GROMACS .gro file of N, CA, C and O in nm:
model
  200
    1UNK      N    1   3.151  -1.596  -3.481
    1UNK     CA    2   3.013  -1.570  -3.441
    1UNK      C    3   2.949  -1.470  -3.537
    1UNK      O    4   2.846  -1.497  -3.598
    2UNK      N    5   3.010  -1.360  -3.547
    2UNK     CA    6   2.963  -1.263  -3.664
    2UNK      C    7   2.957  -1.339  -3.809
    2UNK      O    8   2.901  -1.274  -3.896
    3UNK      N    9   2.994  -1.436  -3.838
    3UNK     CA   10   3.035  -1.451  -3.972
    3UNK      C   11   2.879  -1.591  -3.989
    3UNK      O   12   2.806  -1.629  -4.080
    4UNK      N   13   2.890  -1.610  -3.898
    4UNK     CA   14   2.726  -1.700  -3.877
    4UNK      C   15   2.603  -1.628  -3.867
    4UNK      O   16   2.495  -1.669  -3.909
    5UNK      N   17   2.628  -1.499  -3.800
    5UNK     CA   18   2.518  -1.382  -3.811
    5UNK      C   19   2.511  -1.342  -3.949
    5UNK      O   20   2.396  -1.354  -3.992
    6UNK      N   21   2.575  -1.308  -4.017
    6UNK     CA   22   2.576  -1.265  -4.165
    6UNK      C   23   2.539  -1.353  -4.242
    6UNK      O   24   2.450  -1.326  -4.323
    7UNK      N   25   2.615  -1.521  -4.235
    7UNK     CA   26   2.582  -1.632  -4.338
    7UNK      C   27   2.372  -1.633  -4.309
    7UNK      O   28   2.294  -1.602  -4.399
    8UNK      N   29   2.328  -1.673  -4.171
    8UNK     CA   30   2.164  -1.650  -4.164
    8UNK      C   31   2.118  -1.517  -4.205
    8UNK      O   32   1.997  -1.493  -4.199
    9UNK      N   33   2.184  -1.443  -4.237
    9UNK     CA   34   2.113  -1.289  -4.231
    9UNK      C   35   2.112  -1.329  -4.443
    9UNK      O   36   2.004  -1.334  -4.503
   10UNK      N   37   2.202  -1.344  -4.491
   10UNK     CA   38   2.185  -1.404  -4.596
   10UNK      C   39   2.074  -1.455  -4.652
   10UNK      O   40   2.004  -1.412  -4.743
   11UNK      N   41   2.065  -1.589  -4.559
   11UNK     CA   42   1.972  -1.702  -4.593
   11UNK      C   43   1.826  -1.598  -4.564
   11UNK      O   44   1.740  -1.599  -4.652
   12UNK      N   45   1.804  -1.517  -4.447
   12UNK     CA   46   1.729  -1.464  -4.431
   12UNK      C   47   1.645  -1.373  -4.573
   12UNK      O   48   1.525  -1.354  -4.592
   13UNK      N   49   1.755  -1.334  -4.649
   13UNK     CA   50   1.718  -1.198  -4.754
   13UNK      C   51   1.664  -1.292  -4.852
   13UNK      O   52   1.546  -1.280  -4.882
   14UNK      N   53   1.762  -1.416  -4.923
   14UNK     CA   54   1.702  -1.498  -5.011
   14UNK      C   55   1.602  -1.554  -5.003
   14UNK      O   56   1.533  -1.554  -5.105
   15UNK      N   57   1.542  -1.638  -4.864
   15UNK     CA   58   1.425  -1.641  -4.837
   15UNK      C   59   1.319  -1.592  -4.852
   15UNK      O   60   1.211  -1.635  -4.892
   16UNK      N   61   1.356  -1.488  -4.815
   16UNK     CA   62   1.223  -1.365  -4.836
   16UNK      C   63   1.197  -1.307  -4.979
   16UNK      O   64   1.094  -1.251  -5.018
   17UNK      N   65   1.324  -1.334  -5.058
   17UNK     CA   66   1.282  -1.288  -5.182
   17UNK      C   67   1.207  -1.386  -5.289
   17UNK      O   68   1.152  -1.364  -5.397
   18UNK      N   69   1.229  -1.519  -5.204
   18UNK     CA   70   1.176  -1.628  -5.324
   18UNK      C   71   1.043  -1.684  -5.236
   18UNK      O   72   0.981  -1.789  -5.250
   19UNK      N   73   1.020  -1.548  -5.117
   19UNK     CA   74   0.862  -1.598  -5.053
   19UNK      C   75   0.837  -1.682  -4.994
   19UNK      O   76   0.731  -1.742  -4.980
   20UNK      N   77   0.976  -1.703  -4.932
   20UNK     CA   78   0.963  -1.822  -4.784
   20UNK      C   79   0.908  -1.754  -4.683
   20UNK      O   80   1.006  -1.680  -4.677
   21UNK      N   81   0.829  -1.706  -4.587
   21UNK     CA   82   0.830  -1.582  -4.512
   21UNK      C   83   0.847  -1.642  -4.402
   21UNK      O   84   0.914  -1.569  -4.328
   22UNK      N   85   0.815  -1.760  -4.343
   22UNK     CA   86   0.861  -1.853  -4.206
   22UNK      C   87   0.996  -1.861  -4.203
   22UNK      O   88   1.047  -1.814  -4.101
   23UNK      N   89   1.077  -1.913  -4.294
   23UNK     CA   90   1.218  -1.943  -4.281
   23UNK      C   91   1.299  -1.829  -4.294
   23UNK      O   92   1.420  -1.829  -4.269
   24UNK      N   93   1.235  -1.734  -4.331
   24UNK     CA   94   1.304  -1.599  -4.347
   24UNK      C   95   1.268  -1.558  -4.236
   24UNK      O   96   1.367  -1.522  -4.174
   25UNK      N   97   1.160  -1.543  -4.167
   25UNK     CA   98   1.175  -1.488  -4.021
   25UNK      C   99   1.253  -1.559  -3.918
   25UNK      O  100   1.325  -1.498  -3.839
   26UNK      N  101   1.240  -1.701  -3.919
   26UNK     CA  102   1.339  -1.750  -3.823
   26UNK      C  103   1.499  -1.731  -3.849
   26UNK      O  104   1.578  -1.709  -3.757
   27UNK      N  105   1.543  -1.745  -4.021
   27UNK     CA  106   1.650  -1.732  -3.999
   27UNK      C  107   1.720  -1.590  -3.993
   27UNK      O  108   1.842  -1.576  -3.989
   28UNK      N  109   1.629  -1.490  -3.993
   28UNK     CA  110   1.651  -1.351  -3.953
   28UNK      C  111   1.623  -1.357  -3.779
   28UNK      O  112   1.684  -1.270  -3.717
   29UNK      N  113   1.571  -1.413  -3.730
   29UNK     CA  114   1.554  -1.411  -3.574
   29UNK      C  115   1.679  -1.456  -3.489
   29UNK      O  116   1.714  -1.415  -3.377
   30UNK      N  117   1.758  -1.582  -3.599
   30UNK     CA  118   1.883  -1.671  -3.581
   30UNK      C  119   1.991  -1.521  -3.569
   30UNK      O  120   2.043  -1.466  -3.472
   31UNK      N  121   1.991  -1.498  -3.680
   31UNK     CA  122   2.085  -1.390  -3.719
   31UNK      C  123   2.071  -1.275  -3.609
   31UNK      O  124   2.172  -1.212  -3.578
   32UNK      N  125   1.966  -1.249  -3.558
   32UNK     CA  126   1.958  -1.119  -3.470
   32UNK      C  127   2.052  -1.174  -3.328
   32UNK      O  128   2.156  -1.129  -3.279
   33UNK      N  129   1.978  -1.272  -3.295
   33UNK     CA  130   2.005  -1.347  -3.144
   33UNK      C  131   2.183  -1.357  -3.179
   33UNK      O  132   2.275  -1.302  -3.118
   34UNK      N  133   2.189  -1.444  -3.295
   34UNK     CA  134   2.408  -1.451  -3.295
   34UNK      C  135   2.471  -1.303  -3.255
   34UNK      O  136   2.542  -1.272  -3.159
   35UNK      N  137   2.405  -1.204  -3.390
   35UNK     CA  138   2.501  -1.076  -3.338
   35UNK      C  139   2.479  -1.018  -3.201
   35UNK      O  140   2.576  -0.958  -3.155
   36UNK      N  141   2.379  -1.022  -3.133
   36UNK     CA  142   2.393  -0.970  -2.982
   36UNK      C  143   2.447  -1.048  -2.937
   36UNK      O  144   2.506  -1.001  -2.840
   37UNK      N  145   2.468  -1.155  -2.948
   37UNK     CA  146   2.588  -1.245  -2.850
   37UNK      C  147   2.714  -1.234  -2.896
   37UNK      O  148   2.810  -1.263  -2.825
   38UNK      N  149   2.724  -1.196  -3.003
   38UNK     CA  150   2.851  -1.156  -3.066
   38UNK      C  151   2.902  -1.024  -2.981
   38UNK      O  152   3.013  -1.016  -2.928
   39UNK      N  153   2.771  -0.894  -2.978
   39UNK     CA  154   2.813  -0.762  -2.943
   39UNK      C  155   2.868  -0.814  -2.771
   39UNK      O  156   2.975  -0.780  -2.723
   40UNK      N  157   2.788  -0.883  -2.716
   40UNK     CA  158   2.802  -0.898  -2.557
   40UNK      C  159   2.985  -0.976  -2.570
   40UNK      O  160   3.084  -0.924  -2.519
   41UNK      N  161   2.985  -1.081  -2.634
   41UNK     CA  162   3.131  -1.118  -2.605
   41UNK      C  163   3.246  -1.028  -2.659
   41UNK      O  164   3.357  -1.065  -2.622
   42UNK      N  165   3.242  -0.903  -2.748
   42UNK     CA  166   3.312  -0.852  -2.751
   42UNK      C  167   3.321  -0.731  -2.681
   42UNK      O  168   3.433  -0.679  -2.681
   43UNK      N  169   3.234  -0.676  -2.622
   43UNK     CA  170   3.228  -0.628  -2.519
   43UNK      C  171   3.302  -0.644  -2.390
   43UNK      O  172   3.361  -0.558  -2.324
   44UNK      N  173   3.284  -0.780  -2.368
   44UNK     CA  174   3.358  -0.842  -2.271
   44UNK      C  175   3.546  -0.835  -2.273
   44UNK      O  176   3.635  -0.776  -2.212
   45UNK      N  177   3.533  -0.924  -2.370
   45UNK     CA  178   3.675  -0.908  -2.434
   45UNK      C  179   3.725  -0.733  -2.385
   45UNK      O  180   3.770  -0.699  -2.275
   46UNK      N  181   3.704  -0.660  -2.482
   46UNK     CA  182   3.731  -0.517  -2.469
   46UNK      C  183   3.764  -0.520  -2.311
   46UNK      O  184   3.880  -0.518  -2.269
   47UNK      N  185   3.674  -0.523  -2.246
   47UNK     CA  186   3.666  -0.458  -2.106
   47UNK      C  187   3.813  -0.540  -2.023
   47UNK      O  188   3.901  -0.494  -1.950
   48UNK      N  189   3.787  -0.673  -2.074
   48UNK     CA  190   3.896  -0.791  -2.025
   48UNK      C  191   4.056  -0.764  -2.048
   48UNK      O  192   4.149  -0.810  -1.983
   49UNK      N  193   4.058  -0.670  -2.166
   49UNK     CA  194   4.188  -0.628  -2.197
   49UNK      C  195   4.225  -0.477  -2.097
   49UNK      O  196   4.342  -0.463  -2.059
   50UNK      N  197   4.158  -0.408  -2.073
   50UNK     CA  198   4.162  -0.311  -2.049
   50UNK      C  199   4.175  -0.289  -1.922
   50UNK      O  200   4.181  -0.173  -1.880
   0.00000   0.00000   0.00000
């Protein structure tokens, strides 16, 4: 899940540098939404072990 947050957070920076500014906001919006679902399931996890 993190590693899909990073690959769009990517796509996000290149975008924006070659002046996509739509596809760079969505795929920075992609990237935001993965890592909080990332933070919530490991969260979980944690608590699940414990």
């Amino acid at each position: 899940m993190l590693h899909y947050a990073l690959v769009f957070l990517v796509v996000a920076i290149i975008a924006a540098v070659l002046g996509f500014g739509g596809i760079a906001g969505a795929a920075a919006g992609i990237a935001k939404i993965l890592f909080i679902v990332f933070l919530i399931l490991a969260v979980i996890s944690f608590l699940r072990r414990g």
